[in-house]
XYZ file of C-alpha atoms in Angstrom:
608
model
C -86.153 45.899 44.109
C -86.776 49.811 43.577
C -84.426 52.164 41.619
C -83.815 54.673 42.989
C -83.822 58.473 41.419
C -80.971 61.094 42.219
C -81.456 64.287 42.319
C -78.876 67.090 42.392
C -75.421 66.997 40.333
C -75.374 64.993 37.109
C -71.597 62.984 36.780
C -70.587 61.735 33.634
C -67.314 61.403 32.740
C -66.841 61.533 36.354
C -67.221 65.702 35.803
C -69.888 67.347 37.409
C -72.540 68.103 34.215
C -74.887 70.485 37.150
C -78.379 70.187 36.605
C -80.289 68.887 33.581
C -83.233 71.361 33.768
C -80.546 74.494 32.962
C -78.402 73.490 30.559
C -77.264 76.726 29.856
C -75.592 76.876 33.558
C -72.755 74.010 34.112
C -70.414 74.117 35.752
C -68.041 76.576 35.017
C -70.324 78.360 33.309
C -69.417 82.138 33.775
C -72.762 84.798 33.339
C -73.780 88.642 35.077
C -75.685 89.336 37.391
C -76.598 92.168 39.924
C -76.975 91.014 42.923
C -80.377 92.597 44.353
C -80.176 91.220 47.869
C -77.644 89.497 50.650
C -78.497 86.373 52.269
C -77.677 85.113 56.099
C -73.691 84.468 55.812
C -73.639 87.774 54.092
C -73.211 85.933 50.289
C -74.942 88.532 47.589
C -77.705 87.257 45.142
C -78.734 87.515 42.263
C -80.614 85.519 39.392
C -80.618 84.752 36.641
C -82.549 82.451 33.899
C -85.193 82.226 36.411
C -83.019 80.824 38.559
C -81.317 82.467 42.143
C -77.524 82.320 42.259
C -75.097 83.354 45.801
C -72.437 84.694 45.838
C -69.039 85.244 48.640
C -67.693 88.537 48.489
C -69.939 90.148 46.192
C -72.356 92.542 47.905
C -75.644 94.623 47.094
C -76.041 96.669 44.605
C -72.284 95.123 42.261
C -72.823 94.404 39.364
C -70.505 91.098 38.538
C -69.093 87.910 36.343
C -69.337 85.272 38.056
C -67.916 81.386 37.133
C -70.531 79.072 38.486
C -68.860 76.064 40.781
C -72.767 73.917 42.201
C -75.915 73.210 40.247
C -78.693 72.954 42.819
C -82.423 72.054 41.292
C -83.394 75.262 42.464
C -80.394 77.462 42.931
C -76.779 77.603 42.538
C -73.673 79.254 44.218
C -71.123 81.181 42.046
C -67.457 82.546 42.547
C -66.747 86.135 41.964
C -64.287 86.919 39.366
C -64.692 90.065 38.070
C -66.870 93.415 40.292
C -67.628 94.965 36.510
C -69.614 97.701 38.438
C -69.081 98.399 41.935
C -72.237 99.327 44.317
C -72.909 102.572 45.451
C -71.943 101.038 49.399
C -69.400 98.783 48.051
C -66.221 100.437 50.187
C -62.258 98.762 49.426
C -61.406 96.702 52.544
C -58.684 97.350 55.014
C -57.759 94.191 55.945
C -55.959 92.705 52.865
C -56.604 89.118 53.765
C -60.108 90.217 53.948
C -61.554 87.705 50.855
C -60.006 85.009 52.236
C -60.022 85.566 55.443
C -63.792 83.891 57.420
C -63.714 86.537 60.040
C -64.263 89.262 58.093
C -67.671 88.471 55.350
C -69.158 92.135 55.392
C -66.312 94.931 55.755
C -65.822 95.275 51.769
C -69.947 96.929 52.099
C -70.297 100.465 53.665
C -70.814 99.984 57.294
C -74.622 101.801 57.496
C -75.325 99.698 55.097
C -73.822 96.703 57.605
C -76.292 97.906 59.677
C -79.546 97.437 57.426
C -77.873 94.466 56.944
C -78.477 92.886 60.678
C -81.925 95.111 61.831
C -83.275 93.547 58.423
C -81.624 89.422 58.813
C -83.203 89.791 63.049
C -86.517 91.330 62.102
C -86.942 88.082 58.581
C -85.641 85.572 61.648
C -88.225 86.729 63.672
C -91.040 86.690 61.178
C -90.234 84.384 59.346
C -89.299 81.745 62.219
C -90.895 83.060 64.880
C -93.755 84.008 63.024
C -94.195 87.229 65.343
C -94.088 90.732 64.031
C -92.826 92.787 67.308
C -94.999 96.107 68.072
C -91.502 98.007 69.477
C -88.075 96.905 67.442
C -85.456 99.835 68.226
C -83.153 100.433 65.769
C -79.470 98.663 66.218
C -77.089 100.335 68.429
C -73.612 101.273 65.990
C -70.041 101.386 67.065
C -68.937 105.446 67.119
C -64.910 103.626 66.038
C -65.915 99.671 63.900
C -62.736 99.180 64.801
C -59.857 97.590 66.841
C -62.456 95.819 69.470
C -61.532 92.468 69.929
C -59.797 92.122 73.266
C -59.801 88.254 72.994
C -57.548 86.746 69.706
C -57.697 83.314 68.880
C -54.998 82.357 66.200
C -54.530 78.157 65.102
C -51.156 77.124 64.583
C -49.583 75.024 61.259
C -46.804 74.214 59.221
C -47.613 75.499 55.129
C -46.112 72.923 52.417
C -42.896 73.865 53.168
C -43.076 72.851 57.196
C -42.002 76.384 58.405
C -45.023 76.839 60.724
C -47.833 80.262 60.160
C -49.908 80.985 62.234
C -53.196 83.399 61.854
C -57.219 82.924 60.725
C -59.253 80.306 59.051
C -60.191 80.755 55.427
C -64.003 80.460 55.818
C -66.071 77.145 55.307
C -62.314 75.839 56.180
C -59.118 74.943 58.586
C -56.847 76.194 55.818
C -54.751 79.095 57.501
C -54.157 82.294 56.155
C -51.465 83.438 57.544
C -51.661 86.438 58.966
C -50.652 88.749 61.811
C -52.511 92.049 61.173
C -55.970 91.562 62.735
C -58.197 95.253 61.587
C -60.981 94.112 64.268
C -58.342 92.501 66.926
C -56.849 95.158 69.903
C -53.459 96.279 69.923
C -52.499 94.781 67.170
C -48.726 96.470 67.150
C -49.213 93.713 70.296
C -49.766 91.081 69.360
C -47.539 91.158 66.326
C -45.453 90.855 68.612
C -46.613 88.459 70.549
C -46.851 86.146 67.085
C -43.187 86.756 66.212
C -41.459 85.746 69.620
C -43.875 82.742 70.239
C -43.379 81.783 66.552
C -39.382 82.157 66.609
C -39.452 80.136 69.879
C -41.379 77.460 68.009
C -38.746 77.072 65.434
C -35.347 77.880 67.605
C -36.797 75.133 69.735
C -37.988 72.461 67.026
C -41.368 72.296 67.969
C -43.558 70.855 65.843
C -47.010 72.683 64.706
C -50.492 70.758 65.256
C -51.534 69.130 62.145
C -55.242 67.925 63.064
C -55.487 65.331 60.002
C -52.920 62.677 61.902
C -53.608 64.871 65.552
C -49.502 64.555 65.829
C -47.509 67.747 66.382
C -47.722 69.655 70.245
C -47.967 73.865 69.091
C -51.690 73.608 68.383
C -53.352 77.623 69.309
C -52.364 80.778 70.822
C -54.973 82.312 73.286
C -54.399 85.879 73.870
C -56.630 88.110 76.122
C -56.313 92.233 76.168
C -58.275 94.100 79.253
C -59.827 97.389 76.989
C -59.821 99.571 80.145
C -56.258 98.221 82.654
C -54.582 97.740 79.211
C -53.383 94.086 80.979
C -52.590 90.507 78.745
C -52.482 87.489 79.185
C -50.754 84.934 76.628
C -51.275 81.556 76.164
C -49.960 78.905 74.781
C -52.251 76.010 73.820
C -49.983 72.824 73.089
C -51.296 68.619 72.524
C -49.003 67.047 75.642
C -48.215 67.708 78.820
C -45.685 69.581 79.157
C -43.824 72.810 76.625
C -40.012 71.358 76.134
C -37.761 74.497 76.741
C -40.664 77.074 78.315
C -38.160 78.992 80.584
C -37.223 81.286 77.657
C -40.790 81.309 75.532
C -41.177 83.350 79.166
C -38.102 85.650 79.019
C -39.307 86.247 76.092
C -42.514 87.440 76.975
C -41.524 89.004 79.583
C -40.448 91.934 77.506
C -43.184 93.085 75.819
C -44.804 95.592 77.717
C -48.648 94.791 79.524
C -48.118 91.355 79.472
C -49.120 90.423 82.454
C -49.555 86.735 82.773
C -48.220 83.814 80.235
C -50.150 80.025 80.876
C -50.168 76.684 78.717
C -53.613 75.361 78.118
C -53.239 71.227 77.744
C -55.038 70.187 75.473
C -54.660 66.368 73.797
C -58.187 65.640 72.383
C -59.324 65.299 68.756
C -61.653 67.334 68.308
C -62.100 71.093 67.105
C -62.880 72.967 70.531
C -59.117 75.220 70.924
C -59.302 74.743 74.840
C -58.732 71.574 77.065
C -59.922 71.349 81.075
C -56.146 72.141 82.385
C -54.449 75.369 82.544
C -50.399 76.174 84.305
C -49.830 79.342 85.080
C -45.556 78.947 83.610
C -45.571 83.113 84.812
C -47.342 85.447 86.481
C -51.569 85.954 86.797
C -53.781 82.874 85.609
C -56.258 85.602 84.538
C -56.415 88.999 83.524
C -59.382 92.019 84.769
C -61.642 94.582 83.075
C -64.414 96.938 83.977
C -68.026 96.717 82.477
C -69.486 100.264 83.679
C -67.688 100.009 87.660
C -67.973 96.552 87.761
C -64.559 94.510 87.782
C -63.834 91.368 86.464
C -61.117 89.065 86.563
C -61.083 86.723 83.272
C -59.848 83.388 82.958
C -59.073 81.847 79.532
C -61.576 79.195 79.968
C -63.766 82.400 80.675
C -66.585 83.577 78.304
C -66.673 87.126 78.400
C -68.135 88.983 75.237
C -65.567 90.169 72.778
C -65.908 93.616 72.060
C -66.198 95.557 75.294
C -67.460 98.908 73.924
C -70.582 97.325 72.915
C -70.734 94.970 75.659
C -71.769 98.025 78.083
C -74.493 99.528 75.119
C -76.061 95.657 75.445
C -75.635 95.210 79.914
C -77.359 98.648 79.621
C -80.187 97.195 77.410
C -80.125 93.794 79.298
C -80.937 96.067 82.689
C -83.215 98.185 80.969
C -85.630 95.070 79.386
C -85.346 93.526 83.588
C -87.392 96.812 84.308
C -85.546 96.433 88.448
C -86.398 98.431 91.646
C -84.320 96.668 94.141
C -87.363 94.291 95.221
C -87.265 91.601 92.561
C -85.391 88.809 92.656
C -84.004 87.449 88.692
C -82.326 84.801 87.548
C -79.811 84.640 85.278
C -79.099 81.098 83.162
C -75.772 80.519 81.562
C -73.845 83.604 83.084
C -70.343 82.310 82.316
C -68.518 84.231 84.677
C -70.950 86.727 86.396
C -70.784 89.705 83.321
C -74.208 90.183 83.462
C -75.767 88.954 86.918
C -73.332 91.038 88.523
C -74.405 94.131 85.981
C -78.455 93.454 87.552
C -76.884 93.031 90.936
C -76.782 96.591 91.192
C -80.729 97.209 90.441
C -81.892 93.685 92.148
C -82.740 92.086 94.841
C -81.250 89.696 94.278
C -79.540 87.588 91.863
C -79.095 83.785 91.225
C -76.234 82.547 88.026
C -76.680 79.075 86.817
C -73.750 78.032 84.442
C -72.109 73.696 83.587
C -68.567 75.454 83.782
C -67.145 74.608 86.361
C -64.263 77.379 86.216
C -66.271 80.480 85.198
C -68.773 79.716 88.962
C -65.256 79.765 90.613
C -64.628 83.175 88.382
C -68.063 84.329 89.315
C -68.051 83.875 93.036
C -64.824 85.269 92.934
C -65.924 88.811 90.956
C -68.965 88.983 93.015
C -66.363 89.079 96.187
C -63.729 91.458 94.652
C -67.680 94.105 93.614
C -68.072 93.948 97.281
C -71.772 92.193 95.295
C -73.319 90.296 98.348
C -76.787 89.881 96.822
C -75.871 87.181 94.352
C -75.334 83.642 94.799
C -73.785 81.044 91.327
C -74.585 77.569 91.210
C -72.564 75.099 88.913
C -75.219 73.332 86.312
C -76.751 72.488 83.019
C -79.221 74.785 82.755
C -81.601 72.383 81.032
C -81.002 69.501 83.000
C -80.114 70.764 87.266
C -83.352 73.559 86.523
C -85.841 71.013 85.867
C -84.778 69.041 88.983
C -84.255 71.901 91.407
C -87.323 73.212 90.178
C -90.062 70.016 91.066
C -87.495 68.734 94.063
C -86.768 72.071 95.683
C -83.605 71.479 95.639
C -80.388 72.592 94.060
C -78.644 69.457 93.216
C -75.107 70.429 90.623
C -74.193 66.687 89.926
C -74.988 66.884 85.936
C -71.508 70.059 85.780
C -68.020 69.467 85.303
C -65.827 67.783 87.820
C -63.634 71.238 89.100
C -62.471 72.689 91.143
C -64.467 70.213 93.455
C -65.033 73.152 95.804
C -66.746 75.307 93.571
C -69.224 71.785 92.555
C -69.532 70.545 96.593
C -70.419 74.511 97.442
C -74.067 74.871 96.922
C -74.654 71.456 96.077
C -78.140 70.073 98.037
C -79.058 73.460 98.614
C -82.812 74.249 100.054
C -84.618 76.860 98.548
C -86.798 79.224 99.027
C -90.200 79.926 97.625
C -88.388 83.222 95.930
C -86.009 81.427 94.559
C -88.725 79.297 92.707
C -91.168 82.534 91.681
C -88.400 85.029 90.966
C -90.001 87.923 88.776
C -87.197 88.007 86.311
C -85.077 85.455 84.313
C -82.519 86.287 82.416
C -80.888 84.228 79.198
C -77.724 84.578 77.758
C -77.107 81.120 75.697
C -74.880 79.725 72.893
C -75.872 79.362 69.274
C -77.614 77.395 69.768
C -79.807 78.994 71.481
C -82.427 77.495 75.029
C -82.696 73.736 75.677
C -86.513 73.324 75.632
C -86.138 72.210 78.962
C -85.153 74.852 80.125
C -88.741 76.920 78.700
C -90.497 74.400 80.253
C -89.607 75.292 83.918
C -88.694 78.973 82.522
C -92.765 79.248 81.984
C -93.153 77.257 84.903
C -92.071 79.237 87.515
C -94.029 82.368 86.034
C -91.285 85.004 85.762
C -93.711 89.035 85.358
C -90.488 89.337 82.257
C -88.020 86.961 81.368
C -84.436 89.120 79.502
C -83.299 86.979 76.466
C -80.133 87.459 75.080
C -79.406 86.037 71.558
C -76.188 85.975 69.631
C -77.951 83.805 66.606
C -81.488 85.081 65.723
C -82.917 82.223 64.057
C -83.126 80.718 67.553
C -83.545 83.288 69.252
C -87.116 83.160 66.960
C -87.716 79.258 67.338
C -87.477 79.458 71.190
C -89.393 83.095 71.295
C -92.217 80.795 69.591
C -92.388 78.814 71.878
C -92.668 81.577 75.768
C -95.102 83.047 73.473
C -97.371 79.631 72.944
C -96.468 79.494 76.322
C -98.334 82.878 77.861
C -96.259 85.377 77.266
C -96.022 88.120 74.395
C -92.809 90.420 72.691
C -92.397 93.229 73.705
C -89.865 95.295 73.035
C -86.823 94.085 70.785
C -83.501 95.861 70.726
C -80.139 94.993 68.636
C -76.406 95.949 69.072
C -73.542 95.961 67.032
C -71.013 93.389 68.771
C -69.136 92.432 65.635
C -69.002 95.137 63.396
C -67.694 93.563 59.567
C -69.169 89.939 60.575
C -72.817 88.856 59.558
C -73.494 88.620 62.920
C -75.019 90.360 65.525
C -76.327 90.352 69.342
C -80.830 90.989 70.047
C -81.837 91.828 73.283
C -85.944 91.312 73.686
C -88.164 91.946 76.806
C -91.143 89.756 77.404
C -94.325 89.889 79.631
C -96.346 87.572 80.875
C -99.677 87.918 79.208
C -102.043 88.024 81.922
C -106.609 87.242 80.974
C -108.332 90.794 80.984
C -110.883 88.460 82.879
C -112.199 85.215 83.483
C -115.468 83.941 82.481
C -116.921 80.616 83.901
C -118.417 77.595 81.496
C -120.475 74.556 82.237
C -119.997 71.958 80.011
C -121.896 68.699 79.321
C -120.789 65.523 77.742
C -123.016 63.378 76.020
C -125.592 63.612 73.266
C -128.966 65.629 73.076
C -128.976 69.636 72.494
C -126.536 72.109 74.532
C -124.167 68.660 75.210
C -119.999 67.799 73.672
C -120.946 64.697 71.336
C -117.696 62.196 72.120
C -117.393 61.523 69.257
C -115.844 65.381 68.751
C -113.113 64.284 71.004
C -112.517 61.965 70.240
C -111.239 62.859 66.346
C -110.040 66.468 67.589
C -107.444 64.232 69.435
C -106.611 62.744 67.079
C -106.321 65.520 65.065
C -104.294 67.113 67.870
C -102.100 63.877 68.067
C -98.116 64.617 69.069
C -96.581 64.025 65.912
C -93.985 61.034 65.760
C -90.263 61.335 66.808
C -88.688 61.734 63.572
C -85.469 59.227 64.045
C -81.864 59.214 62.227
C -82.167 56.592 60.776
C -85.913 57.952 59.071
C -84.280 61.251 57.840
C -80.891 58.319 56.504
C -82.855 56.523 54.636
C -85.105 59.636 53.366
C -81.237 61.007 51.427
C -80.376 57.732 49.966
C -84.052 57.040 48.059
C -83.820 61.149 46.821
C -80.663 61.685 46.111
C -78.754 58.502 45.643
C -75.888 59.218 48.753
C -75.549 57.590 52.157
C -74.617 59.910 55.232
C -73.545 59.602 58.384
C -74.788 59.779 61.924
C -72.634 62.116 62.569
C -73.145 64.499 59.672
C -76.639 64.398 60.676
C -76.366 65.596 64.603
C -73.670 68.246 62.375
C -76.641 69.806 61.059
C -79.051 70.143 63.659
C -76.434 71.400 66.160
C -76.119 74.393 63.617
C -78.824 74.965 63.853
C -79.663 74.727 67.419
C -82.082 71.277 67.604
C -82.231 68.911 69.434
C -80.022 66.145 70.060
C -82.539 62.881 70.556
C -81.881 59.564 69.778
C -77.804 59.613 68.054
C -76.289 60.064 71.387
C -72.542 59.071 70.157
C -73.350 61.203 67.435
C -72.997 64.316 69.645
C -70.024 63.033 71.456
C -66.437 63.440 69.722
C -65.664 61.526 67.456
C -61.974 59.019 68.674
C -61.176 59.486 65.123
C -60.718 62.677 62.866
C -63.340 62.806 60.249
C -64.018 65.314 57.757
C -67.297 67.977 57.869
C -69.938 66.960 55.796
C -69.398 68.219 52.900
C -72.156 71.072 51.354
C -74.643 68.851 49.663
C -74.656 66.293 52.216
C -75.866 69.994 53.974
C -77.931 70.330 52.013
C -80.097 67.429 51.910
C -79.590 67.067 55.124
C -81.239 70.461 55.803
C -84.104 68.863 53.279
C -84.982 65.940 54.909
C -85.628 67.607 58.326
C -87.602 70.214 56.424
C -89.444 67.104 55.235
C -90.478 65.772 58.059
C -91.806 69.184 60.261
C -88.558 68.893 61.618
C -87.069 72.819 61.042
């Protein structure tokens, strides 16, 4: 039997001995580093002894003392111990919990350098992943006051080691809660504190247990708060692991005393999952939505609605998308992943007709209602997964929404089996604003088949954006302009908008080709050779990935771990459907070591 050689960590007497090729960098060894660059997650990057080290909380220009916490073959991870010489770009964070909390990765970095970091991140992804060098990249649109901008806050509820209820935010790369009721990114901090104090006191007084992720027991899971930036309306939604909340009348009575609250709701989520909200929501008091404005368009926002968290910058983002769409009033537009119609209705002000599609049925119900309350007649919405329904729609000329979530039923039946017109099949502009994983390839295929003059791609992840742009450019489109909006100051995230146009040939040349032997003819053997050279690659299976990792690293990885890493990278899922579903029993997330091994396997098989 072949002996497996283990690479990476070496253990002796149960202790991590680091990488044998660099014995000076054992685990817990201390070293000095000059931070010369920053990684995509905002971590500082320094070099020592020919190795690269990643250090969380270090910023560009820092000279630091750090402790090695993990070694790989060619790089390592270290923990910041002391700042020996602070960077000129380092600032004092406003929040006392900035280092522990996973929300603000780069708050210690001066805001101007944050903007440069984000611009470079987008440019690097476009070049390295997409193979693109766009001619026109406009400077990132900064926020005048980069604090107190979030109109939504989600607070996990847990119990501490003494059994007391705590609320706050998850620590970095963890589901351990950092107790904190003052977020400098959240809107209306004083009101948020009052709401949190009221809810925690209610849970303690009525002995309502906090949810435990490891056992799936306990009732109170999360507290969701939504704010209306313009209207100043507030929604409070408590997520529970059950059907009823004991003594809920007391909670309603106490929360009603807080100025601005217009709705108090319960969301029911009894699944063992990391997803925060369940599909069922009960209104305890007031309205089941708040209203707000982007520009002069009014929106109703429910607990399940996707709505951009930074209303000030959202207006700038949508204005950029509208500009890139180049609408004159005669165009037909498709808005894929339309949510509650935020972009759709913004575009409808300048387009002849807009069609929106979204998988979440309650969001489509909100979109239709939003069109109605704004008196917008030229926007129509459909329920369905863009990557599943759009191809069938294009091929059959009939809208089938059977794959959509089955609620509310009336919003699904309305528009099902919808006969389509020629202009629906041949839009002038297609706008996509997908989730972080990007567009499904089936969706991209249909976009190419529809041949719109322009595609406007709005993205919250420039890596998956670059991957999708590479596909579209290969299929006849070219990038005309790239813009960025800083929607999430003090985090590593950035919103990007790209305008693509369909390339048209300058002229047509007719070529006559004869096959066979003889002068001027193309030998058939050459065709066979080219066919073999361009034969599609064999699909990489989960089994192949697992076997590669076990042979190289000496440990096994679960299929669900591979699926989780692929989802994080925005890759499509193929031959392990069960791995994509939520697990019936709670499973720990893959360790960083296994994540790196999976990524290595994906690179080996040229998946990434």
